[in-house]
Amino acid sequence: MDYYTLGNTGLKVSRLALGTMTFGNDWGWGADEANARQLFDAYLEAGGNFIDTADLYTNGNSERLLGQFVKETGSRDRVVITTKFTYNAEPGNPNAGGNGRKNILRAVEGSLQRLGTDYIDVYMLHTWDRMTPAQEVMRTFDDLVRSGKVRHVALSNAPAWYVARAQTLAGERHLEPICTVQLEYSLVERHIEFEYVSLAQHLGTGIMVWSPLASGLLSGKYKPSQAGVEGSGRLAQLANSGNPAFDKFTKENWAIVAELETVAKELDRSMAQVAINWIANRPSVASVIIGATKLYQLQDNLAALEFEIPAELQQRLDEISRPQIHFPYTFFEPSTQGMFYGGATVGNKPTSYSQPIVVEGSGMAIATASDS
Ligand SMILES: NC(=O)c1ccc[n+]([C@@H]2O[C@H](COP(=O)([O-])OP(=O)(O)OC[C@H]3O[C@@H](n4cnc5c(N)ncnc54)[C@H](OP(=O)(O)O)[C@@H]3O)[C@@H](O)[C@H]2O)c1
């Protein structure tokens, strides 16, 4: 297992993090306690140290089980735990949710208690609430870091402008900066490339990827059929739930799955491994959170970085999955950028926002070609 520094911090984390949204069967598609313990043990045995949870997951049982396993294995100093707040814990009480100071200070106590620890390594805002000013979040984060209850802070599922504002305020006002931005990113969900890849490069945050297999779609376990879709698992259960994160059975996605299957066959690797490898090696990606309900899945996924995808195969996956470019991003393409310099060659040829220079081994990219 390789370790990378997370964003601009001194915190060393595994490139493959363990997701614990499946710890506990409270939502009907997770792993029971015995199964979850196996997943935890196998991850630690493989050398992993970065574990992601949230107060929301399985109604708090994910944090409880994780805390229990960490205690049983005496691994608190070794593991780096990320947990999150935002989702409401008390019907009828609007201040028991969202990102205001009152809720953050309430939520952190609950997470510390369920995890059975006196500090959280990375405390994360789970989702933008459209209301709380970035100043309030960053100031509260800073207070928590100074109190010792939290070591690093992060944002998930927030608009790029909000992340940029939060990080800029932190820099100007000497508050604890954000170390990572956690976002959905996979071969079938690449829209973050329009903003967040360069955001991570400029603000030194690194991206922590969630749902690298699109909830299992990219493992190849689902197939389109005359009757609808064949295959069982979380995605089959939740495809019609109305949550866009689970709306993955589309014509475009089946084409990506088909190409991934061909590439995986050529590499003699599982589709899950190729999908995880491809996303882990995208610019600005600091860590990929792998999820599983069964041990064989985790073992499969843990081997995802043991090989390289040759450039030609990477290119094929890139092409089939490339999202359509909309305004204003059309203006940042070489065809328009080239119109600025009167035909003169100015430094590097301006490149697309989606082709940054990656600094080998840093876990993130730090500059785009068009910056230099
Ligand atoms: N910040 C956020 O808003 C956010 C949102 C979502 C997730 N997350 C974090 O990211 C983690 C990972 O997300 P995710 O669970 O959605 O990741 P994912 O990799 O997209 O999906 C994992 C699921 O796919 C199936 N699977 C995984 N590996 C497989 C394999 N090798 N073969 C066949 N099936 C396989 C399993 O589900 P089945 O067995 O049910 O098919 C497994 O639970 C979560 O645990 C959580 O920590 C964060």
Tab-separated table of C-alpha atoms and ligand atoms in Angstrom:
chain	number	residue	atom	x	y	z
A	1	MET	CA	0.000	0.000	0.000
A	2	ASP	CA	1.402	3.396	-1.006
A	3	TYR	CA	0.895	6.420	1.234
A	4	TYR	CA	0.460	9.941	-0.063
A	5	THR	CA	0.208	13.240	1.754
A	6	LEU	CA	-3.374	14.482	1.818
A	7	GLY	CA	-3.532	17.840	0.042
A	8	ASN	CA	-1.095	20.317	1.566
A	9	THR	CA	-0.917	18.561	4.943
A	10	GLY	CA	1.661	16.327	6.560
A	11	LEU	CA	-0.935	13.576	6.971
A	12	LYS	CA	0.061	10.372	5.210
A	13	VAL	CA	-2.874	8.370	3.846
A	14	SER	CA	-3.371	5.290	1.661
A	15	ARG	CA	-4.299	5.955	-1.930
A	16	LEU	CA	-7.136	3.511	-1.404
A	17	ALA	CA	-9.328	4.532	1.523
A	18	LEU	CA	-11.930	2.216	3.050
A	19	GLY	CA	-15.554	3.360	2.846
A	20	THR	CA	-17.791	2.286	5.712
A	21	MET	CA	-21.179	3.374	4.370
A	22	THR	CA	-21.823	-0.390	4.169
A	23	PHE	CA	-20.918	-1.055	7.828
A	24	GLY	CA	-24.217	-2.187	9.333
A	25	ASN	CA	-27.284	-3.443	7.522
A	26	ASP	CA	-29.617	-0.699	8.729
A	27	TRP	CA	-30.280	0.562	5.200
A	28	GLY	CA	-30.858	-2.905	3.745
A	29	TRP	CA	-27.768	-3.067	1.503
A	30	GLY	CA	-24.835	-3.160	3.897
A	31	ALA	CA	-22.728	-5.745	5.721
A	32	ASP	CA	-23.676	-7.111	9.129
A	33	GLU	CA	-21.268	-6.754	12.036
A	34	ALA	CA	-19.304	-9.961	11.385
A	35	ASN	CA	-18.936	-9.140	7.703
A	36	ALA	CA	-17.968	-5.538	8.400
A	37	ARG	CA	-15.297	-6.701	10.863
A	38	GLN	CA	-13.827	-8.942	8.136
A	39	LEU	CA	-13.697	-5.965	5.760
A	40	PHE	CA	-12.002	-3.787	8.376
A	41	ASP	CA	-9.435	-6.479	9.282
A	42	ALA	CA	-8.616	-7.242	5.637
A	43	TYR	CA	-8.098	-3.551	4.874
A	44	LEU	CA	-5.735	-3.066	7.807
A	45	GLU	CA	-3.897	-6.273	6.935
A	46	ALA	CA	-3.357	-4.961	3.405
A	47	GLY	CA	-1.658	-1.879	4.898
A	48	GLY	CA	-4.546	0.571	4.546
A	49	ASN	CA	-4.814	3.413	7.051
A	50	PHE	CA	-7.487	5.794	5.695
A	51	ILE	CA	-11.099	5.125	6.711
A	52	ASP	CA	-14.154	7.147	5.769
A	53	THR	CA	-17.439	7.291	7.664
A	54	ALA	CA	-20.210	9.797	8.499
A	55	ASP	CA	-22.695	10.361	11.298
A	56	LEU	CA	-25.412	9.716	8.705
A	57	TYR	CA	-24.279	6.257	7.613
A	58	THR	CA	-26.498	3.383	8.724
A	59	ASN	CA	-28.074	5.684	11.309
A	60	GLY	CA	-24.836	6.091	13.273
A	61	ASN	CA	-23.974	2.378	13.274
A	62	SER	CA	-21.160	2.824	10.787
A	63	GLU	CA	-19.347	5.080	13.283
A	64	ARG	CA	-20.208	2.737	16.169
A	65	LEU	CA	-18.896	-0.376	14.404
A	66	LEU	CA	-15.785	1.409	13.182
A	67	GLY	CA	-15.057	2.684	16.697
A	68	GLN	CA	-15.533	-0.821	18.068
A	69	PHE	CA	-13.183	-2.425	15.493
A	70	VAL	CA	-10.523	0.234	16.051
A	71	LYS	CA	-10.714	-0.388	19.797
A	72	GLU	CA	-10.581	-4.186	19.414
A	73	THR	CA	-7.498	-3.963	17.196
A	74	GLY	CA	-5.810	-1.184	19.190
A	75	SER	CA	-5.284	0.673	15.927
A	76	ARG	CA	-6.359	4.229	16.817
A	77	ASP	CA	-2.898	5.752	16.343
A	78	ARG	CA	-2.447	3.952	13.056
A	79	VAL	CA	-5.719	4.752	11.346
A	80	VAL	CA	-6.758	8.087	9.891
A	81	ILE	CA	-10.508	8.519	10.415
A	82	THR	CA	-12.669	10.862	8.380
A	83	THR	CA	-16.212	11.531	9.526
A	84	LYS	CA	-18.852	14.014	8.436
A	85	PHE	CA	-21.782	16.146	9.611
A	86	THR	CA	-24.685	17.994	7.882
A	87	TYR	CA	-27.620	15.571	7.908
A	88	ASN	CA	-30.286	16.122	10.541
A	89	ALA	CA	-30.410	13.886	13.597
A	90	GLU	CA	-33.570	15.165	15.289
A	91	PRO	CA	-36.874	15.572	13.451
A	92	GLY	CA	-38.369	19.013	13.968
A	93	ASN	CA	-35.113	20.644	15.108
A	94	PRO	CA	-33.583	22.642	12.230
A	95	ASN	CA	-30.409	23.270	14.242
A	96	ALA	CA	-29.705	19.535	14.569
A	97	GLY	CA	-28.604	19.536	10.925
A	98	GLY	CA	-26.990	21.783	8.332
A	99	ASN	CA	-23.604	23.436	8.559
A	100	GLY	CA	-24.134	26.180	11.139
A	101	ARG	CA	-21.856	26.431	14.178
A	102	LYS	CA	-24.553	25.106	16.536
A	103	ASN	CA	-24.960	21.900	14.563
A	104	ILE	CA	-21.239	21.354	13.927
A	105	LEU	CA	-20.512	21.599	17.659
A	106	ARG	CA	-23.431	19.257	18.422
A	107	ALA	CA	-22.514	16.753	15.706
A	108	VAL	CA	-18.830	16.504	16.596
A	109	GLU	CA	-19.666	15.370	20.141
A	110	GLY	CA	-21.956	12.626	18.780
A	111	SER	CA	-19.311	11.366	16.351
A	112	LEU	CA	-16.575	11.352	19.004
A	113	GLN	CA	-18.842	9.363	21.293
A	114	ARG	CA	-19.932	6.789	18.673
A	115	LEU	CA	-16.353	6.384	17.437
A	116	GLY	CA	-15.102	6.018	21.016
A	117	THR	CA	-12.221	8.401	20.380
A	118	ASP	CA	-11.155	11.818	21.633
A	119	TYR	CA	-10.138	13.151	18.214
A	120	ILE	CA	-11.184	12.976	14.567
A	121	ASP	CA	-8.389	13.049	11.986
A	122	VAL	CA	-10.376	14.695	9.189
A	123	TYR	CA	-13.699	16.374	9.995
A	124	MET	CA	-15.791	16.980	6.920
A	125	LEU	CA	-18.808	19.002	5.906
A	126	HIS	CA	-20.957	16.365	4.164
A	127	THR	CA	-23.066	18.541	1.847
A	128	TRP	CA	-23.471	22.264	1.191
A	129	ASP	CA	-26.659	23.513	2.945
A	130	ARG	CA	-27.063	26.560	0.666
A	131	MET	CA	-27.230	28.833	3.716
A	132	THR	CA	-24.346	28.858	6.131
A	133	PRO	CA	-21.626	31.387	5.235
A	134	ALA	CA	-18.213	29.863	4.527
A	135	GLN	CA	-16.766	32.131	7.248
A	136	GLU	CA	-18.921	30.450	9.914
A	137	VAL	CA	-17.902	26.948	8.823
A	138	MET	CA	-14.194	27.756	8.574
A	139	ARG	CA	-14.095	29.615	11.882
A	140	THR	CA	-15.876	26.718	13.650
A	141	PHE	CA	-13.492	24.240	11.997
A	142	ASP	CA	-10.555	26.305	13.231
A	143	ASP	CA	-11.940	26.343	16.795
A	144	LEU	CA	-12.276	22.544	16.666
A	145	VAL	CA	-8.707	22.110	15.484
A	146	ARG	CA	-7.447	24.425	18.233
A	147	SER	CA	-9.496	22.474	20.807
A	148	GLY	CA	-7.742	19.251	19.734
A	149	LYS	CA	-10.997	17.456	18.867
A	150	VAL	CA	-10.217	17.610	15.161
A	151	ARG	CA	-6.863	17.405	13.343
A	152	HIS	CA	-7.772	18.428	9.772
A	153	VAL	CA	-10.867	19.767	8.027
A	154	ALA	CA	-12.513	19.136	4.671
A	155	LEU	CA	-15.552	19.710	2.469
A	156	SER	CA	-17.668	17.298	0.449
A	157	ASN	CA	-20.395	17.898	-2.127
A	158	ALA	CA	-20.033	21.684	-2.188
A	159	PRO	CA	-19.936	23.983	-5.224
A	160	ALA	CA	-16.474	24.932	-6.408
A	161	TRP	CA	-17.079	28.639	-5.722
A	162	TYR	CA	-17.909	27.832	-2.093
A	163	VAL	CA	-14.794	25.686	-1.676
A	164	ALA	CA	-12.674	28.438	-3.230
A	165	ARG	CA	-14.238	31.068	-0.955
A	166	ALA	CA	-13.725	28.900	2.132
A	167	GLN	CA	-10.088	28.191	1.280
A	168	THR	CA	-9.351	31.825	0.448
A	169	LEU	CA	-10.915	33.012	3.717
A	170	ALA	CA	-8.863	30.430	5.594
A	171	GLY	CA	-5.670	31.706	3.968
A	172	GLU	CA	-6.431	35.372	4.578
A	173	ARG	CA	-7.663	34.953	8.142
A	174	HIS	CA	-5.130	32.320	9.219
A	175	LEU	CA	-7.780	29.665	9.795
A	176	GLU	CA	-7.201	25.928	9.326
A	177	PRO	CA	-7.317	25.257	5.556
A	178	ILE	CA	-9.263	22.496	3.834
A	179	CYS	CA	-7.116	19.424	3.152
A	180	THR	CA	-9.391	17.582	0.731
A	181	VAL	CA	-12.622	17.823	-1.211
A	182	GLN	CA	-14.665	14.619	-1.320
A	183	LEU	CA	-16.677	14.180	-4.524
A	184	GLU	CA	-18.346	11.559	-6.688
A	185	TYR	CA	-15.974	10.668	-9.522
A	186	SER	CA	-15.878	7.635	-11.793
A	187	LEU	CA	-15.877	6.596	-15.429
A	188	VAL	CA	-19.614	7.337	-15.530
A	189	GLU	CA	-19.540	10.589	-13.493
A	190	ARG	CA	-16.793	12.944	-14.643
A	191	HIS	CA	-18.488	16.313	-14.326
A	192	ILE	CA	-16.163	17.413	-11.509
A	193	GLU	CA	-13.414	17.714	-14.110
A	194	PHE	CA	-14.880	21.031	-15.286
A	195	GLU	CA	-14.089	22.832	-12.019
A	196	TYR	CA	-12.621	20.741	-9.261
A	197	VAL	CA	-9.487	19.352	-10.877
A	198	SER	CA	-8.003	22.820	-11.329
A	199	LEU	CA	-9.539	23.960	-8.039
A	200	ALA	CA	-7.650	21.202	-6.232
A	201	GLN	CA	-4.435	22.139	-8.042
A	202	HIS	CA	-4.702	25.824	-7.203
A	203	LEU	CA	-5.933	25.455	-3.634
A	204	GLY	CA	-3.758	22.491	-2.645
A	205	THR	CA	-6.620	20.297	-1.497
A	206	GLY	CA	-6.482	17.029	-3.410
A	207	ILE	CA	-9.649	15.151	-4.336
A	208	MET	CA	-10.991	12.210	-2.339
A	209	VAL	CA	-13.158	10.167	-4.684
A	210	TRP	CA	-16.451	8.561	-3.635
A	211	SER	CA	-18.362	5.873	-5.563
A	212	PRO	CA	-15.482	4.964	-7.903
A	213	LEU	CA	-17.545	1.989	-9.121
A	214	ALA	CA	-20.781	3.989	-9.448
A	215	SER	CA	-22.312	1.918	-6.637
A	216	GLY	CA	-21.222	-1.339	-8.284
A	217	LEU	CA	-22.161	-0.612	-11.920
A	218	LEU	CA	-18.509	-0.597	-13.013
A	219	SER	CA	-17.833	-4.015	-11.472
A	220	GLY	CA	-19.757	-5.414	-14.446
A	221	LYS	CA	-22.301	-7.175	-12.226
A	222	TYR	CA	-25.254	-5.530	-13.991
A	223	LYS	CA	-26.264	-6.245	-17.578
A	224	PRO	CA	-29.009	-4.681	-19.673
A	225	SER	CA	-31.597	-7.255	-20.697
A	226	GLN	CA	-34.974	-7.425	-22.409
A	227	ALA	CA	-36.616	-7.615	-19.000
A	228	GLY	CA	-34.784	-4.489	-17.751
A	229	VAL	CA	-31.533	-5.031	-15.902
A	230	GLU	CA	-29.988	-8.265	-14.654
A	231	GLY	CA	-27.865	-8.329	-11.514
A	232	SER	CA	-28.395	-7.779	-7.825
A	233	GLY	CA	-26.924	-5.417	-5.265
A	234	ARG	CA	-27.364	-1.880	-3.962
A	235	LEU	CA	-27.843	-0.314	-7.361
A	236	ALA	CA	-30.590	-2.726	-8.364
A	237	GLN	CA	-32.340	-1.938	-5.088
A	238	LEU	CA	-32.018	1.843	-5.374
A	239	ALA	CA	-32.131	2.508	-9.124
A	240	ASN	CA	-35.682	3.909	-8.891
A	241	SER	CA	-35.248	5.665	-5.558
A	242	GLY	CA	-35.228	9.118	-7.155
A	243	ASN	CA	-31.704	9.818	-5.841
A	244	PRO	CA	-29.608	10.858	-8.889
A	245	ALA	CA	-26.530	9.144	-7.404
A	246	PHE	CA	-28.243	5.800	-8.081
A	247	ASP	CA	-29.705	6.628	-11.482
A	248	LYS	CA	-26.966	4.804	-13.378
A	249	PHE	CA	-28.710	2.436	-15.802
A	250	THR	CA	-28.528	4.710	-18.859
A	251	LYS	CA	-27.651	4.040	-22.518
A	252	GLU	CA	-24.469	6.156	-22.239
A	253	ASN	CA	-23.359	4.257	-19.140
A	254	TRP	CA	-23.929	0.838	-20.746
A	255	ALA	CA	-21.572	1.907	-23.572
A	256	ILE	CA	-18.909	2.810	-20.977
A	257	VAL	CA	-19.432	-0.500	-19.168
A	258	ALA	CA	-19.016	-2.381	-22.482
A	259	GLU	CA	-15.708	-0.625	-23.284
A	260	LEU	CA	-14.487	-1.166	-19.732
A	261	GLU	CA	-15.242	-4.881	-20.085
A	262	THR	CA	-13.184	-5.078	-23.295
A	263	VAL	CA	-10.259	-3.194	-21.741
A	264	ALA	CA	-10.386	-5.326	-18.582
A	265	LYS	CA	-10.265	-8.495	-20.714
A	266	GLU	CA	-7.226	-7.188	-22.592
A	267	LEU	CA	-5.497	-6.500	-19.283
A	268	ASP	CA	-6.678	-9.776	-17.723
A	269	ARG	CA	-7.960	-7.780	-14.737
A	270	SER	CA	-11.402	-7.429	-13.200
A	271	MET	CA	-13.537	-4.533	-14.391
A	272	ALA	CA	-13.637	-3.144	-10.837
A	273	GLN	CA	-9.834	-3.061	-10.667
A	274	VAL	CA	-9.525	-1.265	-13.999
A	275	ALA	CA	-12.211	1.292	-13.084
A	276	ILE	CA	-10.535	2.050	-9.736
A	277	ASN	CA	-7.056	2.181	-11.256
A	278	TRP	CA	-8.217	4.578	-13.974
A	279	ILE	CA	-9.814	7.018	-11.524
A	280	ALA	CA	-6.952	6.806	-8.990
A	281	ASN	CA	-4.552	7.987	-11.669
A	282	ARG	CA	-6.573	11.002	-12.769
A	283	PRO	CA	-5.038	14.427	-12.060
A	284	SER	CA	-5.656	15.882	-8.578
A	285	VAL	CA	-6.926	12.607	-7.117
A	286	ALA	CA	-5.379	12.139	-3.682
A	287	SER	CA	-7.337	9.096	-2.558
A	288	VAL	CA	-10.106	6.777	-3.775
A	289	ILE	CA	-12.634	5.402	-1.279
A	290	ILE	CA	-13.401	1.777	-2.038
A	291	GLY	CA	-16.609	0.268	-0.719
A	292	ALA	CA	-17.701	-3.350	-0.355
A	293	THR	CA	-20.367	-5.528	1.189
A	294	LYS	CA	-18.371	-8.759	0.872
A	295	LEU	CA	-14.781	-9.758	1.493
A	296	TYR	CA	-14.160	-10.970	-2.074
A	297	GLN	CA	-15.153	-7.532	-3.394
A	298	LEU	CA	-12.729	-5.747	-1.090
A	299	GLN	CA	-9.933	-8.162	-1.983
A	300	ASP	CA	-10.626	-7.569	-5.665
A	301	ASN	CA	-10.601	-3.785	-5.214
A	302	LEU	CA	-7.489	-3.733	-3.024
A	303	ALA	CA	-5.480	-5.123	-5.945
A	304	ALA	CA	-6.550	-2.252	-8.205
A	305	LEU	CA	-3.247	-0.383	-8.095
A	306	GLU	CA	-0.980	-3.359	-8.730
A	307	PHE	CA	-0.755	-2.751	-12.474
A	308	GLU	CA	-0.587	0.055	-15.001
A	309	ILE	CA	-3.125	0.704	-17.713
A	310	PRO	CA	-1.187	1.316	-20.954
A	311	ALA	CA	-1.735	4.769	-22.474
A	312	GLU	CA	-3.683	3.443	-25.454
A	313	LEU	CA	-6.213	1.671	-23.217
A	314	GLN	CA	-6.456	4.681	-20.893
A	315	GLN	CA	-7.216	6.760	-23.941
A	316	ARG	CA	-10.040	4.436	-24.991
A	317	LEU	CA	-11.636	4.691	-21.554
A	318	ASP	CA	-11.144	8.443	-21.555
A	319	GLU	CA	-12.819	8.845	-24.920
A	320	ILE	CA	-15.878	6.688	-24.269
A	321	SER	CA	-16.539	8.384	-20.916
A	322	ARG	CA	-15.689	12.020	-21.722
A	323	PRO	CA	-18.556	14.299	-20.632
A	324	GLN	CA	-19.995	16.791	-23.050
A	325	ILE	CA	-18.539	20.269	-22.635
A	326	HIS	CA	-20.951	23.129	-21.984
A	327	PHE	CA	-20.562	26.896	-21.760
A	328	PRO	CA	-18.446	28.512	-20.300
A	329	TYR	CA	-15.976	25.612	-20.464
A	330	THR	CA	-16.094	25.674	-24.281
A	331	PHE	CA	-14.175	28.965	-24.003
A	332	PHE	CA	-11.311	27.306	-22.133
A	333	GLU	CA	-10.582	24.822	-24.913
A	334	PRO	CA	-7.436	25.265	-27.056
A	335	SER	CA	-9.522	26.385	-30.047
A	336	THR	CA	-10.645	29.561	-28.245
A	337	GLN	CA	-7.585	30.062	-26.063
A	338	GLY	CA	-5.384	30.061	-29.167
A	339	MET	CA	-7.192	33.224	-30.353
A	340	PHE	CA	-5.677	35.340	-27.541
A	341	TYR	CA	-2.071	35.507	-28.686
A	342	GLY	CA	-2.265	36.732	-32.278
A	343	GLY	CA	-0.801	33.504	-33.541
A	344	ALA	CA	2.376	33.947	-31.439
A	345	THR	CA	3.685	31.046	-29.397
A	346	VAL	CA	3.377	32.042	-25.749
A	347	GLY	CA	5.014	29.614	-23.324
A	348	ASN	CA	3.343	26.239	-23.447
A	349	LYS	CA	0.564	25.663	-25.861
A	350	PRO	CA	-2.599	26.326	-23.847
A	351	THR	CA	-4.195	23.039	-23.010
A	352	SER	CA	-7.618	21.946	-21.956
A	353	TYR	CA	-8.531	22.368	-18.272
A	354	SER	CA	-8.744	18.596	-18.250
A	355	GLN	CA	-5.073	18.030	-19.072
A	356	PRO	CA	-3.051	19.288	-16.102
A	357	ILE	CA	0.573	18.376	-15.484
A	358	VAL	CA	0.803	15.744	-12.774
A	359	VAL	CA	3.737	15.791	-10.408
A	360	GLU	CA	4.711	12.164	-10.003
A	361	GLY	CA	4.328	10.697	-6.562
A	362	SER	CA	2.738	13.740	-4.930
A	363	GLY	CA	-0.787	12.336	-5.011
A	364	MET	CA	-2.017	15.469	-6.671
A	365	ALA	CA	-1.274	17.751	-9.556
A	366	ILE	CA	0.011	21.218	-8.745
A	367	ALA	CA	-0.024	23.229	-11.945
A	368	THR	CA	-1.723	23.269	-15.288
A	369	ALA	CA	0.240	23.648	-18.475
A	370	SER	CA	-1.601	26.891	-19.134
A	371	ASP	CA	-0.298	28.304	-15.821
A	372	SER	CA	3.331	28.107	-16.832
B	1	LIG	N1	-19.308	12.208	0.582
B	1	LIG	C1	-20.366	11.573	0.121
B	1	LIG	O1	-21.437	12.168	-0.100
B	1	LIG	C2	-20.296	10.105	-0.148
B	1	LIG	C3	-21.322	9.484	-0.894
B	1	LIG	C4	-21.216	8.133	-1.131
B	1	LIG	C5	-20.152	7.410	-0.633
B	1	LIG	N2	-19.205	8.016	0.124
B	1	LIG	C6	-18.065	7.261	0.696
B	1	LIG	O2	-17.450	6.520	-0.345
B	1	LIG	C7	-17.435	5.143	-0.026
B	1	LIG	C8	-17.477	4.327	-1.277
B	1	LIG	O3	-18.673	4.641	-1.980
B	1	LIG	P1	-19.499	3.497	-2.665
B	1	LIG	O4	-19.794	2.419	-1.680
B	1	LIG	O5	-20.624	4.139	-3.378
B	1	LIG	O6	-18.388	2.964	-3.707
B	1	LIG	P2	-18.524	2.112	-5.044
B	1	LIG	O7	-17.175	1.497	-5.214
B	1	LIG	O8	-19.039	2.937	-6.150
B	1	LIG	O9	-19.610	1.004	-4.719
B	1	LIG	C9	-19.359	0.010	-3.781
B	1	LIG	C10	-20.404	-1.104	-3.920
B	1	LIG	O10	-20.264	-1.749	-5.178
B	1	LIG	C11	-20.339	-3.173	-5.027
B	1	LIG	N3	-18.978	-3.686	-5.275
B	1	LIG	C12	-17.800	-3.140	-4.826
B	1	LIG	N4	-16.749	-3.825	-5.281
B	1	LIG	C13	-17.230	-4.824	-6.033
B	1	LIG	C14	-16.616	-5.850	-6.780
B	1	LIG	N5	-15.291	-5.963	-6.815
B	1	LIG	N6	-17.417	-6.718	-7.447
B	1	LIG	C15	-18.771	-6.593	-7.426
B	1	LIG	N7	-19.413	-5.624	-6.727
B	1	LIG	C16	-18.652	-4.734	-6.053
B	1	LIG	C17	-20.811	-3.385	-3.577
B	1	LIG	O11	-22.223	-3.243	-3.502
B	1	LIG	P3	-23.260	-4.458	-3.655
B	1	LIG	O12	-22.650	-5.671	-3.056
B	1	LIG	O13	-24.500	-3.981	-2.951
B	1	LIG	O14	-23.473	-4.571	-5.129
B	1	LIG	C18	-20.201	-2.192	-2.864
B	1	LIG	O15	-20.840	-1.868	-1.659
B	1	LIG	C19	-18.597	4.963	0.958
B	1	LIG	O16	-18.460	3.827	1.784
B	1	LIG	C20	-18.505	6.244	1.752
B	1	LIG	O17	-17.480	6.114	2.738
B	1	LIG	C21	-19.240	9.360	0.352
